[in-house]
Rosetta silent file (secondary structure, phi, psi, omega in degrees, C-alpha in Angstrom):
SEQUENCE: XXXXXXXXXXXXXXXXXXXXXXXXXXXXXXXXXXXXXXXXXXXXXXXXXXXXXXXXXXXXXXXXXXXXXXXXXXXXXXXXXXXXXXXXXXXXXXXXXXXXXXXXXXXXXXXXXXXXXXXXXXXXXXXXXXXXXXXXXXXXXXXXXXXXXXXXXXXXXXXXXXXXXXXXXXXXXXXXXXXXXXXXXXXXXXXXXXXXXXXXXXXXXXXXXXXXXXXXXXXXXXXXXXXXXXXXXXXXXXXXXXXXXXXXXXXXXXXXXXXXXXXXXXXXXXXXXXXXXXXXXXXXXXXXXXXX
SCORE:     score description
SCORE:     0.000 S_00000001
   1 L     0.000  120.965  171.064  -22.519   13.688  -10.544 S_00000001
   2 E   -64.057   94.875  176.537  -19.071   14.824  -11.711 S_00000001
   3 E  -114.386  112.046 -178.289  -16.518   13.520   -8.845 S_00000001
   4 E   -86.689  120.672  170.343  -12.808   15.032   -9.228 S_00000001
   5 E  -108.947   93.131  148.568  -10.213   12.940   -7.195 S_00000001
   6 L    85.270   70.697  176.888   -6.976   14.911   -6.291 S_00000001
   7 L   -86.905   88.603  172.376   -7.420   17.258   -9.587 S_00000001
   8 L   -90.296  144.844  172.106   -3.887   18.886   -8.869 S_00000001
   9 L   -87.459   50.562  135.912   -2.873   21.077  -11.298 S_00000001
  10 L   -20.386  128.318  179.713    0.694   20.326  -11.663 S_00000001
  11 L   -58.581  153.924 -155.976    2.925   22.161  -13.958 S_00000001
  12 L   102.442  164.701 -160.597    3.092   20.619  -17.500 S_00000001
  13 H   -69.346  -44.701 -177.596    1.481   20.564  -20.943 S_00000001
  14 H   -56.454  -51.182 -157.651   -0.663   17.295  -20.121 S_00000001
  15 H   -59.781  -57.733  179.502   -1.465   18.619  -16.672 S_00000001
  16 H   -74.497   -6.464  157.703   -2.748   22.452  -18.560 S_00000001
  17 H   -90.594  -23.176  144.416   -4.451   20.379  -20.901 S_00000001
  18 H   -27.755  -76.216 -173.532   -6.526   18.706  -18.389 S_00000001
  19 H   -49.695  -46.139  176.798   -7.447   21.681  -16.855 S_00000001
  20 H   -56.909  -58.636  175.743   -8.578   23.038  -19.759 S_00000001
  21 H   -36.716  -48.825 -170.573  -10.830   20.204  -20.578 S_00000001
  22 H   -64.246  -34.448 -164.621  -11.966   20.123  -16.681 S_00000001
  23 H   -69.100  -39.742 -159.956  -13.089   23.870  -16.926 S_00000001
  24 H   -85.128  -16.218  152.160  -15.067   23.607  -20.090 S_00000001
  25 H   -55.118  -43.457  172.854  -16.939   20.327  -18.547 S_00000001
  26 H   -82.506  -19.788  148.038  -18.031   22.229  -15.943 S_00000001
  27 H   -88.297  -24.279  136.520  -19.185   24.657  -17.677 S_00000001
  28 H   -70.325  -44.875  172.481  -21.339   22.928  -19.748 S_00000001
  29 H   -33.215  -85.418  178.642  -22.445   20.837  -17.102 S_00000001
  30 L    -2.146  -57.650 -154.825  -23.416   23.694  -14.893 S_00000001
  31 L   -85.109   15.612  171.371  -25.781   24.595  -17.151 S_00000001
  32 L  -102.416  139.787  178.094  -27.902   21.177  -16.572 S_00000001
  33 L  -111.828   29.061  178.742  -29.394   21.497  -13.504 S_00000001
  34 L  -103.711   13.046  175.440  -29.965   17.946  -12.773 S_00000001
  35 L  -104.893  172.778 -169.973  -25.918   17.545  -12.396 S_00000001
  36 L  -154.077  167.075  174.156  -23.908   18.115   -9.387 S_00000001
  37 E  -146.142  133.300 -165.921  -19.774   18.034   -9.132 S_00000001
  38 E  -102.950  136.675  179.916  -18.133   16.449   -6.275 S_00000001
  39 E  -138.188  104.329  162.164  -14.031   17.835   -6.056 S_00000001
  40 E   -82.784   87.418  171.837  -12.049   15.542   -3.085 S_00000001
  41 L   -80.678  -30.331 -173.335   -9.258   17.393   -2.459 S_00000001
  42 L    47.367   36.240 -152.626   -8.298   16.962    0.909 S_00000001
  43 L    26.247   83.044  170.120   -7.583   20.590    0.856 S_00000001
  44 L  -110.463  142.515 -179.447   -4.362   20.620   -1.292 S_00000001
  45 H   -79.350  -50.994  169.818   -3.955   24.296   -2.163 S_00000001
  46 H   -17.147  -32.398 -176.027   -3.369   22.978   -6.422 S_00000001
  47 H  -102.216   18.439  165.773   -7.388   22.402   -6.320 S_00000001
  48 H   -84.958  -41.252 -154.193   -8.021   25.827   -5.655 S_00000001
  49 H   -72.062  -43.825 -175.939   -8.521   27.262   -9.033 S_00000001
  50 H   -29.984  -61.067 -174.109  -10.753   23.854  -10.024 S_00000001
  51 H   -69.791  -16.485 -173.770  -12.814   24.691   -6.769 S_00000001
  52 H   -73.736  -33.241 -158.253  -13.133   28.490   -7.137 S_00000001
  53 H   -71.755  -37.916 -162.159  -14.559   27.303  -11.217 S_00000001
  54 H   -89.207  -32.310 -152.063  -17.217   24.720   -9.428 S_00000001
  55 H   -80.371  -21.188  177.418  -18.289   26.663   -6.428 S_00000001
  56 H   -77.414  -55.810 -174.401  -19.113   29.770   -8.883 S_00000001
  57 H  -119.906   21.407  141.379  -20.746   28.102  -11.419 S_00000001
  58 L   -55.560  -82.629  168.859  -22.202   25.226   -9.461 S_00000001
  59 H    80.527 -113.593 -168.551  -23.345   27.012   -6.179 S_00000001
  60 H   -93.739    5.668  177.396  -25.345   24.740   -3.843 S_00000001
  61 H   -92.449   30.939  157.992  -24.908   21.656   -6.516 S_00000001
  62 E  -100.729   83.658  179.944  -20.706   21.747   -5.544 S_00000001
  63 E   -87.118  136.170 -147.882  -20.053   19.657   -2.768 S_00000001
  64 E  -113.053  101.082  168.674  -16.456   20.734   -1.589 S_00000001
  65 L    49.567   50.324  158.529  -14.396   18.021    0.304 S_00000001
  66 L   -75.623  128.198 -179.576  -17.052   15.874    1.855 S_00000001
  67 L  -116.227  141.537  167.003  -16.163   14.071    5.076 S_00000001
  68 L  -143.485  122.188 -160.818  -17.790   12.620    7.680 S_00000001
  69 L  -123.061   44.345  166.584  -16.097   12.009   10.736 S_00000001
  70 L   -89.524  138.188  160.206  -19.311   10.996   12.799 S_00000001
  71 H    -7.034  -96.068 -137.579  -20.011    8.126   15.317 S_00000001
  72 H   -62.430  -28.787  171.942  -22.534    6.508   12.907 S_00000001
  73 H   -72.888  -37.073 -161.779  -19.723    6.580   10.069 S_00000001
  74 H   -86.850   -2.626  151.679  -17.258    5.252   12.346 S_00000001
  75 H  -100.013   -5.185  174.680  -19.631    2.256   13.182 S_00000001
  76 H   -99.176   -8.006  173.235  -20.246    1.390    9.889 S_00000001
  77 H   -67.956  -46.171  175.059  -16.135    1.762    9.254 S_00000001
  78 H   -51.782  -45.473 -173.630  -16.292   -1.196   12.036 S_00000001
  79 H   -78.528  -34.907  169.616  -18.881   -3.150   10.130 S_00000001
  80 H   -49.716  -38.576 -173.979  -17.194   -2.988    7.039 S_00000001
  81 H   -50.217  -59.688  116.110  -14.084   -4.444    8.862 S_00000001
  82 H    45.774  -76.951 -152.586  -16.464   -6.875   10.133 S_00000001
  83 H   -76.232  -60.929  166.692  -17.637   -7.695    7.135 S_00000001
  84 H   -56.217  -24.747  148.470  -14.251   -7.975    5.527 S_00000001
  85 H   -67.789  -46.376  172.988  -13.024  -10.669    7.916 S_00000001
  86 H   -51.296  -51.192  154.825  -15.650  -12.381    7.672 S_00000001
  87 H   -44.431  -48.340 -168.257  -15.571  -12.680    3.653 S_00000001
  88 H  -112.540    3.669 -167.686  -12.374  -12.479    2.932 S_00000001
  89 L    64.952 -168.219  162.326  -10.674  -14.237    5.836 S_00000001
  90 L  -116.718   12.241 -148.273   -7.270  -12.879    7.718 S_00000001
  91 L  -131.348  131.820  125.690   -3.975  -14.829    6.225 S_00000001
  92 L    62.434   -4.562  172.974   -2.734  -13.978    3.055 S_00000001
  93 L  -108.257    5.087  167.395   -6.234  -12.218    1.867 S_00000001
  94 L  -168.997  177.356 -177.891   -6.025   -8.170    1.475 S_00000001
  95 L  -103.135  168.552  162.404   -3.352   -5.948    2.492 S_00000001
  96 H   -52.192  -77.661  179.251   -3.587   -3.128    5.350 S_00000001
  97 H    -8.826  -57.756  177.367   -3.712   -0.489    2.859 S_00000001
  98 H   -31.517  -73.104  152.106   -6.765   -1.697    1.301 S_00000001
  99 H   -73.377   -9.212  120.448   -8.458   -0.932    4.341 S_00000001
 100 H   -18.160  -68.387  173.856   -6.733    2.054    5.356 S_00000001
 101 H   -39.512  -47.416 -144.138   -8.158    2.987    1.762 S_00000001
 102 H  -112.188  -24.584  171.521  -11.817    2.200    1.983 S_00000001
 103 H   -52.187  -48.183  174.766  -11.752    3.647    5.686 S_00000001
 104 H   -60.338  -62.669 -152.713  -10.778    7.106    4.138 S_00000001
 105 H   -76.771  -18.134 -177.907  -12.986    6.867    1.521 S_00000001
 106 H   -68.723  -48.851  177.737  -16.378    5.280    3.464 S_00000001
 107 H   -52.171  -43.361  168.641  -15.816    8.918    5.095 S_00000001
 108 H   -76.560  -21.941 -170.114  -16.195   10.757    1.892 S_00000001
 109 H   -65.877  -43.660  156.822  -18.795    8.728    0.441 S_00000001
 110 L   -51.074  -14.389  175.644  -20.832    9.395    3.872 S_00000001
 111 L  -112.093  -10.555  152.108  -19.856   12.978    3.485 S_00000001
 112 H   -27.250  -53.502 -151.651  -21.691   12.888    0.068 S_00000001
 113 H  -101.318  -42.442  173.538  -24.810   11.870    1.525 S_00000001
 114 H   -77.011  -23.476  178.971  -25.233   14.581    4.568 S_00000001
 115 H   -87.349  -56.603  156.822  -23.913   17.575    2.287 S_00000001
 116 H    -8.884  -69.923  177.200  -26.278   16.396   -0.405 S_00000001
 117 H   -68.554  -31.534 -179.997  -29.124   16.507    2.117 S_00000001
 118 H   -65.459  -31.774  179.938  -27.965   19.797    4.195 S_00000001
 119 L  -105.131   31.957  165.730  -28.039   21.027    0.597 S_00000001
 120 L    61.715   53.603  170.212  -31.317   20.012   -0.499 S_00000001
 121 L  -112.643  110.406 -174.082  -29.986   17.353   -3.262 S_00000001
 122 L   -90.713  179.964  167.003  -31.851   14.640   -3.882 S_00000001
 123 L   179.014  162.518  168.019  -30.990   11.483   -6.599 S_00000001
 124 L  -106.639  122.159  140.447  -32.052    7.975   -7.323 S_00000001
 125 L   -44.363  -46.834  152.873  -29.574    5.439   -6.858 S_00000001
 126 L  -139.532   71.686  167.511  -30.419    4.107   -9.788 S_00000001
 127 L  -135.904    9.411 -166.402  -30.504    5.957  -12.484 S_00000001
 128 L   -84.650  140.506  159.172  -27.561    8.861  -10.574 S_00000001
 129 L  -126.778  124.746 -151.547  -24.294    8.210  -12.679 S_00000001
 130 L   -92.714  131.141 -177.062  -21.108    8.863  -10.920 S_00000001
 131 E  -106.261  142.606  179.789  -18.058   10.681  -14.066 S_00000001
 132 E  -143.190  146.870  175.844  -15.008   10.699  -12.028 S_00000001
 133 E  -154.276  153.507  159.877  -11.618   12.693  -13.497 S_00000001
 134 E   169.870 -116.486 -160.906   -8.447   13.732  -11.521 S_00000001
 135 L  -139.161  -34.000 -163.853   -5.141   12.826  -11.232 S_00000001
 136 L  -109.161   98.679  165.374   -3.081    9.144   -9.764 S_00000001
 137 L   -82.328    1.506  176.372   -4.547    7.175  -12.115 S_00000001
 138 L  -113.200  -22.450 -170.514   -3.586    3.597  -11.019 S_00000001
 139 L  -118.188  -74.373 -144.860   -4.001    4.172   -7.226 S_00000001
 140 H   -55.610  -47.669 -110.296   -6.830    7.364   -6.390 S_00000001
 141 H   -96.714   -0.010  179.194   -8.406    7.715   -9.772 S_00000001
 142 H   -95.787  -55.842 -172.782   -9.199    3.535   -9.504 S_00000001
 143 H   -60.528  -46.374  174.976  -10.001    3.444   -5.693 S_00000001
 144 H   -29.328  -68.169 -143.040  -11.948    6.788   -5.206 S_00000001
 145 H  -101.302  -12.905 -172.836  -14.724    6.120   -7.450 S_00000001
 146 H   -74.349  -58.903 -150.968  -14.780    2.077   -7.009 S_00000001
 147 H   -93.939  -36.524  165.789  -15.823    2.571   -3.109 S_00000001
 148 H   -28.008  -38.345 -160.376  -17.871    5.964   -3.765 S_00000001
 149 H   -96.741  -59.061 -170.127  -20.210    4.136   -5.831 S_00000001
 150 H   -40.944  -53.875  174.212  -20.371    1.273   -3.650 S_00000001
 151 H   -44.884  -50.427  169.653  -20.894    3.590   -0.652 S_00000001
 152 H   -78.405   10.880 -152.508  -23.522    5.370   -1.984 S_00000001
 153 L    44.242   28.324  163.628  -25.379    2.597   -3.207 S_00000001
 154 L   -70.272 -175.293  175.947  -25.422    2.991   -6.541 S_00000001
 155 L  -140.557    4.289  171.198  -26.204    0.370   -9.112 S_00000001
 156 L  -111.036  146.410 -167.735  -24.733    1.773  -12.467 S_00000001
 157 L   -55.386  160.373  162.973  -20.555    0.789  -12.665 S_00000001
 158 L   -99.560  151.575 -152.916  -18.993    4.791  -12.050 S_00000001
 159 L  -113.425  144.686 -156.267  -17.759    5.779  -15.402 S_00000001
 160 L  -146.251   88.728 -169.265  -13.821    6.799  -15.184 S_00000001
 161 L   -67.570   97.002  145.460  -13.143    9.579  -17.997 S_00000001
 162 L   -75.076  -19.133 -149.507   -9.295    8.664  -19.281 S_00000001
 163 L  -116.436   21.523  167.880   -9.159   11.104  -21.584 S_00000001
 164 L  -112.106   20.692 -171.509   -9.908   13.371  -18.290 S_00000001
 165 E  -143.495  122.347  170.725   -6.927   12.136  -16.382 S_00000001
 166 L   -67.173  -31.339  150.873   -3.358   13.592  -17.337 S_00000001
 167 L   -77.675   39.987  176.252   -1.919    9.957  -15.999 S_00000001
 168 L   -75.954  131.924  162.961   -3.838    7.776  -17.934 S_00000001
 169 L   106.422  -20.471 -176.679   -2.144    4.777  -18.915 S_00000001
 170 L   -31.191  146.870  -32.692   -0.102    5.166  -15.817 S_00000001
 171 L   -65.041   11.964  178.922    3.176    4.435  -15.740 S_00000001
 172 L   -76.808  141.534  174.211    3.012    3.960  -19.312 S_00000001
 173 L  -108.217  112.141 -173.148    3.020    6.947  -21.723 S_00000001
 174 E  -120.690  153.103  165.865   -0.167    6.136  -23.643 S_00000001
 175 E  -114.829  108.608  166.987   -2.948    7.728  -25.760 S_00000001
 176 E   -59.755  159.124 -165.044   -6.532    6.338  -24.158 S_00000001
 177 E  -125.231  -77.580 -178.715   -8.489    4.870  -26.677 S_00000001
 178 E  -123.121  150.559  155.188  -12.028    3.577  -24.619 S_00000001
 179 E  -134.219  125.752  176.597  -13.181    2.323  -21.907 S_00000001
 180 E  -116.331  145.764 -173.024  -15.810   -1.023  -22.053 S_00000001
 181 E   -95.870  125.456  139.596  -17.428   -2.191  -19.055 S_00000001
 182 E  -117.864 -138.608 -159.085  -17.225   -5.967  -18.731 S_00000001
 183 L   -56.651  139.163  160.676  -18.643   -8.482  -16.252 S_00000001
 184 L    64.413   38.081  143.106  -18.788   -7.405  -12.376 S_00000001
 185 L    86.778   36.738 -139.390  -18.455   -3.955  -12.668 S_00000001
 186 E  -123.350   87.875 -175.258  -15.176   -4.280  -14.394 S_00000001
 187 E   -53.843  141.190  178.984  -13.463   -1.551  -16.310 S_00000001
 188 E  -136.163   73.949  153.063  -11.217   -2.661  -19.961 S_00000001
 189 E   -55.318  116.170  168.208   -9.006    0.894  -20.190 S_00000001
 190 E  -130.447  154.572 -170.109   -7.543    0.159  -23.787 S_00000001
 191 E  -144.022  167.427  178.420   -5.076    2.741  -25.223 S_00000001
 192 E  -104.247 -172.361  156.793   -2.170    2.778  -28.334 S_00000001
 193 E   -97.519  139.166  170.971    1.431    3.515  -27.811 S_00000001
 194 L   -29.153  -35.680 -173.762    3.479    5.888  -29.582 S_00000001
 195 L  -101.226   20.529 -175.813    4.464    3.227  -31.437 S_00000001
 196 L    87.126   -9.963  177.586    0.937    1.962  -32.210 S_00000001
 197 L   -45.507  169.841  152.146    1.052   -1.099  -29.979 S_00000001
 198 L   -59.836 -168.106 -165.959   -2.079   -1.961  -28.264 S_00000001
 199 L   175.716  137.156  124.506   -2.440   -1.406  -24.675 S_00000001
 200 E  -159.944  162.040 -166.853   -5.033   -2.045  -22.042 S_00000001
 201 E  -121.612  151.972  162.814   -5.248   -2.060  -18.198 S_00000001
 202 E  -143.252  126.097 -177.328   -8.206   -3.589  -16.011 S_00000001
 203 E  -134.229  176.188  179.710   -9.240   -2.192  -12.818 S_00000001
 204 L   -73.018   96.553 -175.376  -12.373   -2.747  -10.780 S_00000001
 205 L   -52.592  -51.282  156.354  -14.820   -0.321  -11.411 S_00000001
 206 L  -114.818   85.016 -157.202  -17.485   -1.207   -8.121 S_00000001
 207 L  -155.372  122.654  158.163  -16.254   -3.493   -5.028 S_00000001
 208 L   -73.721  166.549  174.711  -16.638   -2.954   -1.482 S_00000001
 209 L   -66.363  -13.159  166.718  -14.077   -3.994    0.587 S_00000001
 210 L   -62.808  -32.283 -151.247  -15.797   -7.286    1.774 S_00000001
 211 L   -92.806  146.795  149.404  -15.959   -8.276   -1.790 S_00000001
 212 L   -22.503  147.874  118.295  -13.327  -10.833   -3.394 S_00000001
 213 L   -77.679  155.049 -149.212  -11.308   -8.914   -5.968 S_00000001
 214 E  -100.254 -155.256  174.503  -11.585  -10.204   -8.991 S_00000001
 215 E  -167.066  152.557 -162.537   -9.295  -11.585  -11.757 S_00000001
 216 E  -104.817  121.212  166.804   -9.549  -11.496  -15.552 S_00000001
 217 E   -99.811  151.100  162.425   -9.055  -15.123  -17.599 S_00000001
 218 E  -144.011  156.701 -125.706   -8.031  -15.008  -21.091 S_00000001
 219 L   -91.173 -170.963 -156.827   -8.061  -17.604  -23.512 S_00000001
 220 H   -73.008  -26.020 -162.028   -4.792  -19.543  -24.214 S_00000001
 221 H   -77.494  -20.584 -173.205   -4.280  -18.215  -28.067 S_00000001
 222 H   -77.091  -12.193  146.273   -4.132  -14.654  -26.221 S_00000001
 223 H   -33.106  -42.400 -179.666   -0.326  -15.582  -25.052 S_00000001
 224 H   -50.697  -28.375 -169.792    0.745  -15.381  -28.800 S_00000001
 225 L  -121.949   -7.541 -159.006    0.145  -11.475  -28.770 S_00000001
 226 E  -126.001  114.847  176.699    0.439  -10.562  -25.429 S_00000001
 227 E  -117.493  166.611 -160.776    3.317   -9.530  -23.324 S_00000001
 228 E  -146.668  123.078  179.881    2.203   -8.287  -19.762 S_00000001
 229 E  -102.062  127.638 -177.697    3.583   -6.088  -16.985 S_00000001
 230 E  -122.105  124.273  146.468    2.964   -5.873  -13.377 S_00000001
 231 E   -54.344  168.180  178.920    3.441   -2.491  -11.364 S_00000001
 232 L  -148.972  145.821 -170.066    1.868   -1.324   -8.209 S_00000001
 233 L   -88.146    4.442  170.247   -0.074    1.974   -7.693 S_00000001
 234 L  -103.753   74.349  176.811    1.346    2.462   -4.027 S_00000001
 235 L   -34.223    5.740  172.574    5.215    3.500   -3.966 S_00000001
 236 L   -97.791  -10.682  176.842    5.266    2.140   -0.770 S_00000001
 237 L   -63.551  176.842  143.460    4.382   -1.452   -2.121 S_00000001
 238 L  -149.057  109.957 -169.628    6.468   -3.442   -3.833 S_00000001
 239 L   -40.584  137.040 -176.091    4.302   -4.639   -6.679 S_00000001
 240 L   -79.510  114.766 -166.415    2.900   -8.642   -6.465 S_00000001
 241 L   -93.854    2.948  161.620    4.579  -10.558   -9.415 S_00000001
 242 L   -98.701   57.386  170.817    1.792  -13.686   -8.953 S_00000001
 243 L   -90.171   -4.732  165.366   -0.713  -11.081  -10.327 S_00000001
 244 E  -112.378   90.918  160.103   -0.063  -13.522  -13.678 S_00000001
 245 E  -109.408  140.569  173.692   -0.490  -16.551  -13.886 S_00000001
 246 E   -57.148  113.282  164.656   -0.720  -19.559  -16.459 S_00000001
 247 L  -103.416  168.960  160.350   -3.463  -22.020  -16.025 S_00000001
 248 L   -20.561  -27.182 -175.551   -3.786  -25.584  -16.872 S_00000001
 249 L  -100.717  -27.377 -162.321   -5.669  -25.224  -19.807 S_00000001
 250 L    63.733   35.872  129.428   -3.234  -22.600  -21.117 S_00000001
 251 L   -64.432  129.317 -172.519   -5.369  -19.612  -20.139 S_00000001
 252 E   -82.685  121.232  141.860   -3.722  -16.431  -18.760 S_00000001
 253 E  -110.612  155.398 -176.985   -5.278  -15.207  -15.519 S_00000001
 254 E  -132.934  144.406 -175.836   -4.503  -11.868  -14.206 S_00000001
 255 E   -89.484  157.405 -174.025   -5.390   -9.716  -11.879 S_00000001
 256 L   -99.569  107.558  170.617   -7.868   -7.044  -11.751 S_00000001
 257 E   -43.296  164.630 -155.076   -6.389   -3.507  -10.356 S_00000001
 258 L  -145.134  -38.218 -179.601   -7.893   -1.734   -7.468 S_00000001
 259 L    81.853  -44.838  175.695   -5.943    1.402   -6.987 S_00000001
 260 L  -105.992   29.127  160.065   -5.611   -0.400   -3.206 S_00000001
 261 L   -94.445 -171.336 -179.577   -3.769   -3.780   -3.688 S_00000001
 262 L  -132.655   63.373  166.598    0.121   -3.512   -4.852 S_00000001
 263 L  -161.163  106.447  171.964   -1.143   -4.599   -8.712 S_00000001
 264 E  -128.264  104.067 -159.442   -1.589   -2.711  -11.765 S_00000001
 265 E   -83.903  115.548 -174.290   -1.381   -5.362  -14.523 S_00000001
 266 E  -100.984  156.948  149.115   -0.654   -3.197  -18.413 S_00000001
 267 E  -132.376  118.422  149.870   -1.161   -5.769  -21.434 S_00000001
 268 E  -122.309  134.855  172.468    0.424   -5.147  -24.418 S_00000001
 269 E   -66.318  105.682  176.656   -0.147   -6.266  -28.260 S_00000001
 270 L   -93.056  135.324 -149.013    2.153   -7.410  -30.361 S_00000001
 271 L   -10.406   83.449  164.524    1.482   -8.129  -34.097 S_00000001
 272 L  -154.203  152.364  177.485   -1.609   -7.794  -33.700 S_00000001
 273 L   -98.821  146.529 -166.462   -3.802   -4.962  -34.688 S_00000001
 274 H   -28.832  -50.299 -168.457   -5.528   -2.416  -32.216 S_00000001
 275 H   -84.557   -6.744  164.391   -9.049   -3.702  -33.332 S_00000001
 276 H   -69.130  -69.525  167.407   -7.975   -7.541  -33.184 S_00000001
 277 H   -25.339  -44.756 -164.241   -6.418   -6.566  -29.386 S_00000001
 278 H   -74.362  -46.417  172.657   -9.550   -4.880  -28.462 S_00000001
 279 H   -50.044  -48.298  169.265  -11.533   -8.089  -29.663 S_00000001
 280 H   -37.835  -47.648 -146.092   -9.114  -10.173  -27.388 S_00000001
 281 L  -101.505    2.834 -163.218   -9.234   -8.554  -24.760 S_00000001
 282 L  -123.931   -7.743  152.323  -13.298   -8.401  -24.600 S_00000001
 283 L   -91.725    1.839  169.144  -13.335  -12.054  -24.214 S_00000001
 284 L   -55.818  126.453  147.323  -11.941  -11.940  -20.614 S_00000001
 285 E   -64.158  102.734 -170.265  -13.922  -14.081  -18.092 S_00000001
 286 E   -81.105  149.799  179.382  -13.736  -11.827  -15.038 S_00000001
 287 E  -144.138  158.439  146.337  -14.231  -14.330  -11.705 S_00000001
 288 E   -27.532  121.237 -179.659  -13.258  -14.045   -7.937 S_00000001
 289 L   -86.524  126.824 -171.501  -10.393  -14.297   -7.088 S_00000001
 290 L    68.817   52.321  158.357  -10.143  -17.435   -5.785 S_00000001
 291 L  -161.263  151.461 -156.874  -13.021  -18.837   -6.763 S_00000001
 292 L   -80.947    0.000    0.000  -13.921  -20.983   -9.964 S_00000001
């Protein structure tokens, strides 16, 4: 299943190059018929041409801004809360947003699963793999597809197409390189710079809202090459500057983005070469946060 988060079609070259790319996915796709394309939109009129291209050459495999604003979702938005006190405590351990975030999205994921069935779509959890492209890459295009998957039960990470996102790299102006799944469902975005520098981002790839967010250690020699920035994918936020810290050992931990926390951590390489970075950066221990 193809799931487009907030594909707006903004004016600009990246933004028309996107578009191009999104149309001619979907039109190969289409022609499998064991795929399906999801488009969240929240009816913004920008995602009209995108939806006129799926609903044509989709047809009943296009599910169009599924919601579900039923009793039985709106007790399981309560259990998640539930769930999320219980886990995670109440002092000092998630932000409103977060949940604000997972509330919206437990609605689409639940609006997946009834348009799916009204339209006679079936799938195994696991073997269904969720492709997600669209547009806010540090806050939707991280959050969207992290609780979607979760929501739905799946049990493969959802795969998060940069070179399908016109903000990739966000706020950084980057060329995506990869993406490697490490530990805990845990996306390693690595990209160059104009000026050839290294790059990479980490955000969570599958985590309910109950769950710990995690944090990435890396070992002490990775200071030498590595300068690190922290940002937040909610302008309303004012990004958290202990998303880095030094440990005891002289290991870097960091935090792992979310799209709904106020931390989106960039690492960049410095003399060092792209495929030396990439090696670095593929030794992160991902853990709990706040737990050994």
């Amino acid at each position: 299943m193809y799931l487009f988060v907030h594909p707006l079609h903004v004016l600009g070259p990246e933004a028309d190059r996107c578009m191009v790319l999104w149309r001619q996915l979907l039109e190969k796709e289409s022609a499998n018929p064991h795929s399906a394309v999801c488009i969240i939109s929240d009816g913004h009129p920008d995602t009209a041409p995108l939806v006129e291209i799926a609903d044509k050459l989709f047809g009943n495999r296009f599910l169009n801004d599924p919601r579900d604003e039923s009793d039985e979702t709106a007790i399981q938005v309560s259990s998640d809360l539930d769930k999320m006190f219980h886990e995670r405590g109440w002092n000092d351990q998630w932000v409103p947003y977060e949940f604000w975030s997972s509330r919206n999205v437990r609605r689409n994921a639940m609006g997946i699963l009834k348009m799916m069935r009204k339209q006679g779509l079936e799938f195994d959890p696991t073997t269904l793999k969720l492709v997600a492209a669209g547009q806010q890459w540090s806050g939707c295009m991280a959050k969207y597809p992290m609780f979607v998957g979760q929501y739905m039960g799946l049990k493969q990470t959802p795969r998060v197409r940069g070179d399908l996102c016109p903000e990739a790299g966000y706020p950084h102006k980057a060329n995506f390189q990869e993406c490697i799944e490490l530990d805990r469902h845990v996306h390693l975005f690595l990209f160059k710079m104009p000026d050839g520098r290294p790059m990479a981002q980490l955000t969570d790839g599958m985590r309910a809202i109950w769950e710990h967010p995690h944090v990435a250690v890396l070992p002490a020699e990775a200071g030498r090459f590595l300068d690190i920035t922290v940002d937040t994918p909610n302008a309303n936020v004012r990004p958290d500057e202990r998303a880095i810290r030094r440990r005891a050992d002289g290991s870097l931990e960091v935090d792992v983005g979310d799209g709904v926390r106020p931390v989106n951590v960039t690492v960049f390489g410095h003399d060092i070469t792209y495929e030396a970075f990439r090696d670095l950066m593929k030794q992160a221990v991902i853990r709990a946060m706040g737990k050994m």
